[in-house]
């Protein structure tokens, strides 16, 4: 029953997983939050502090925009432009550091979030591979040693390899084959590996390497769409406090959803 008090909706009641009758609250995140995927709205049904149901909505997407910024080198290479391996590595490194900075900010570790973003900007500024590696090194060391961060993220948002494959997920979320901590660790590992390649001048071979920052490009479903599709199953049953960490550990890029094609440049609006 949609009852209201003073014009405000009352909480429904529903069976809890422990067999109790608890208030069922409905809350939404997005579409404009700090350190949140732009355009994403997340509708949650809660009983106590447990997420019972989750629904994903996208808003503000406009067809005909420019190519997704983070996928740009791979999309240009696919359309026949010459793109160096160093350009692709630099963009991959920066994309992962951008995601790392967002996750660390959501986790409340602002100092290391800033460090990740500084290293991201060093990569995007075209600085040498040595400079990018140097900017990234303290972040790798401090995050890897943080017992608090590991405790906060281990066991949260589990996505095994088999489930990821069945859902069409590719890229880091598939390769990590685990939880929020595993996805964070893989981002940092791939960022460090890519940083060392930023000066490479050989052409990027799209036919051989189709993986953008969030997964395989060129298929029927953009990588970020697969991440959005799998998000509800990761959220349902999780505690409310962990919802934003789970979202940040996938970090879907909604710009991918409006790109006209992998091989062609979308017209400017």
Short mmCIF file of N, CA, C and O in Angstrom, two decimals, residues 15 24 29 37-38 43 58 70 77 110 112 123 133 144 155 162 166 191 205 209 214 223 226-227 236 249 264:
data_model
loop_
_atom_site.label_atom_id
_atom_site.label_comp_id
_atom_site.label_asym_id
_atom_site.label_seq_id
_atom_site.Cartn_x
_atom_site.Cartn_y
_atom_site.Cartn_z
N UNK A 15 9.49 -9.47 4.37
CA UNK A 15 10.22 -10.49 5.11
C UNK A 15 11.71 -10.27 4.96
O UNK A 15 12.23 -10.10 3.86
N UNK A 24 10.90 -1.82 4.85
CA UNK A 24 11.62 -1.82 3.58
C UNK A 24 11.70 -0.40 3.08
O UNK A 24 10.68 0.21 2.74
N UNK A 29 20.70 6.68 -5.28
CA UNK A 29 21.97 7.40 -5.43
C UNK A 29 22.04 7.96 -6.84
O UNK A 29 21.64 7.30 -7.80
N UNK A 37 29.82 7.65 -10.94
CA UNK A 37 29.72 7.65 -12.41
C UNK A 37 28.64 8.63 -12.89
O UNK A 37 27.47 8.49 -12.51
N UNK A 38 29.02 9.60 -13.71
CA UNK A 38 28.10 10.62 -14.17
C UNK A 38 26.95 10.00 -14.94
O UNK A 38 27.15 9.20 -15.85
N UNK A 43 18.79 2.68 -7.72
CA UNK A 43 17.62 2.59 -6.85
C UNK A 43 17.76 1.33 -5.99
O UNK A 43 17.88 0.22 -6.53
N UNK A 58 20.07 4.86 -16.19
CA UNK A 58 20.99 5.85 -16.75
C UNK A 58 20.19 7.07 -17.20
O UNK A 58 19.11 6.94 -17.74
N UNK A 70 38.27 7.82 -22.41
CA UNK A 70 39.20 6.79 -21.98
C UNK A 70 39.43 5.72 -23.04
O UNK A 70 40.47 5.07 -23.05
N UNK A 77 42.48 3.80 -33.37
CA UNK A 77 43.26 2.75 -34.04
C UNK A 77 42.35 1.84 -34.84
O UNK A 77 42.69 1.41 -35.95
N UNK A 110 41.52 10.16 1.48
CA UNK A 110 41.65 11.30 0.58
C UNK A 110 43.09 11.58 0.17
O UNK A 110 43.34 12.00 -0.98
N UNK A 112 45.59 9.49 -0.39
CA UNK A 112 46.01 8.61 -1.48
C UNK A 112 45.16 8.79 -2.72
O UNK A 112 45.62 8.57 -3.84
N UNK A 123 50.58 11.29 -16.18
CA UNK A 123 50.47 10.44 -17.37
C UNK A 123 49.80 11.19 -18.52
O UNK A 123 50.27 11.16 -19.66
N UNK A 133 56.17 6.49 -13.79
CA UNK A 133 56.50 5.42 -12.84
C UNK A 133 56.83 6.00 -11.47
O UNK A 133 56.38 5.50 -10.44
N UNK A 144 49.26 -1.07 -1.21
CA UNK A 144 49.57 -2.49 -1.00
C UNK A 144 49.80 -2.85 0.45
O UNK A 144 49.55 -3.99 0.85
N UNK A 155 36.10 -9.35 0.41
CA UNK A 155 34.81 -10.04 0.55
C UNK A 155 33.62 -9.23 0.09
O UNK A 155 32.49 -9.72 0.11
N UNK A 162 33.83 -17.15 -13.46
CA UNK A 162 32.75 -17.83 -14.16
C UNK A 162 31.51 -16.94 -14.29
O UNK A 162 30.91 -16.83 -15.36
N UNK A 166 29.90 -15.28 -17.74
CA UNK A 166 28.50 -15.52 -18.09
C UNK A 166 27.74 -14.21 -18.29
O UNK A 166 26.81 -14.14 -19.08
N UNK A 191 48.11 -0.33 -14.00
CA UNK A 191 48.58 1.05 -14.14
C UNK A 191 50.11 1.10 -14.09
O UNK A 191 50.75 1.81 -14.89
N UNK A 205 48.24 -2.21 -32.31
CA UNK A 205 47.57 -3.18 -33.18
C UNK A 205 46.21 -3.51 -32.59
O UNK A 205 46.11 -4.34 -31.71
N UNK A 209 45.04 -6.35 -29.96
CA UNK A 209 44.78 -5.87 -28.60
C UNK A 209 43.55 -4.98 -28.61
O UNK A 209 43.60 -3.82 -29.02
N UNK A 214 38.08 -0.67 -19.62
CA UNK A 214 37.01 -1.39 -18.94
C UNK A 214 36.64 -2.72 -19.61
O UNK A 214 35.74 -3.40 -19.15
N UNK A 223 31.73 -2.48 -22.92
CA UNK A 223 32.20 -3.04 -21.65
C UNK A 223 31.45 -2.49 -20.44
O UNK A 223 31.12 -3.24 -19.52
N UNK A 226 28.02 -4.10 -19.73
CA UNK A 226 28.12 -5.37 -19.01
C UNK A 226 28.36 -5.15 -17.53
O UNK A 226 27.82 -5.87 -16.68
N UNK A 227 29.15 -4.13 -17.18
CA UNK A 227 29.38 -3.82 -15.77
C UNK A 227 28.09 -3.35 -15.10
O UNK A 227 27.80 -3.73 -13.96
N UNK A 236 22.88 -6.84 -4.30
CA UNK A 236 21.81 -7.51 -3.55
C UNK A 236 22.40 -8.47 -2.52
O UNK A 236 23.20 -9.34 -2.85
N UNK A 249 34.30 0.16 -7.52
CA UNK A 249 35.25 -0.89 -7.94
C UNK A 249 34.97 -1.39 -9.35
O UNK A 249 35.82 -2.05 -9.94
N UNK A 264 34.04 4.00 -35.80
CA UNK A 264 33.80 5.32 -36.38
C UNK A 264 33.68 6.38 -35.34
O UNK A 264 33.24 6.13 -34.23
#
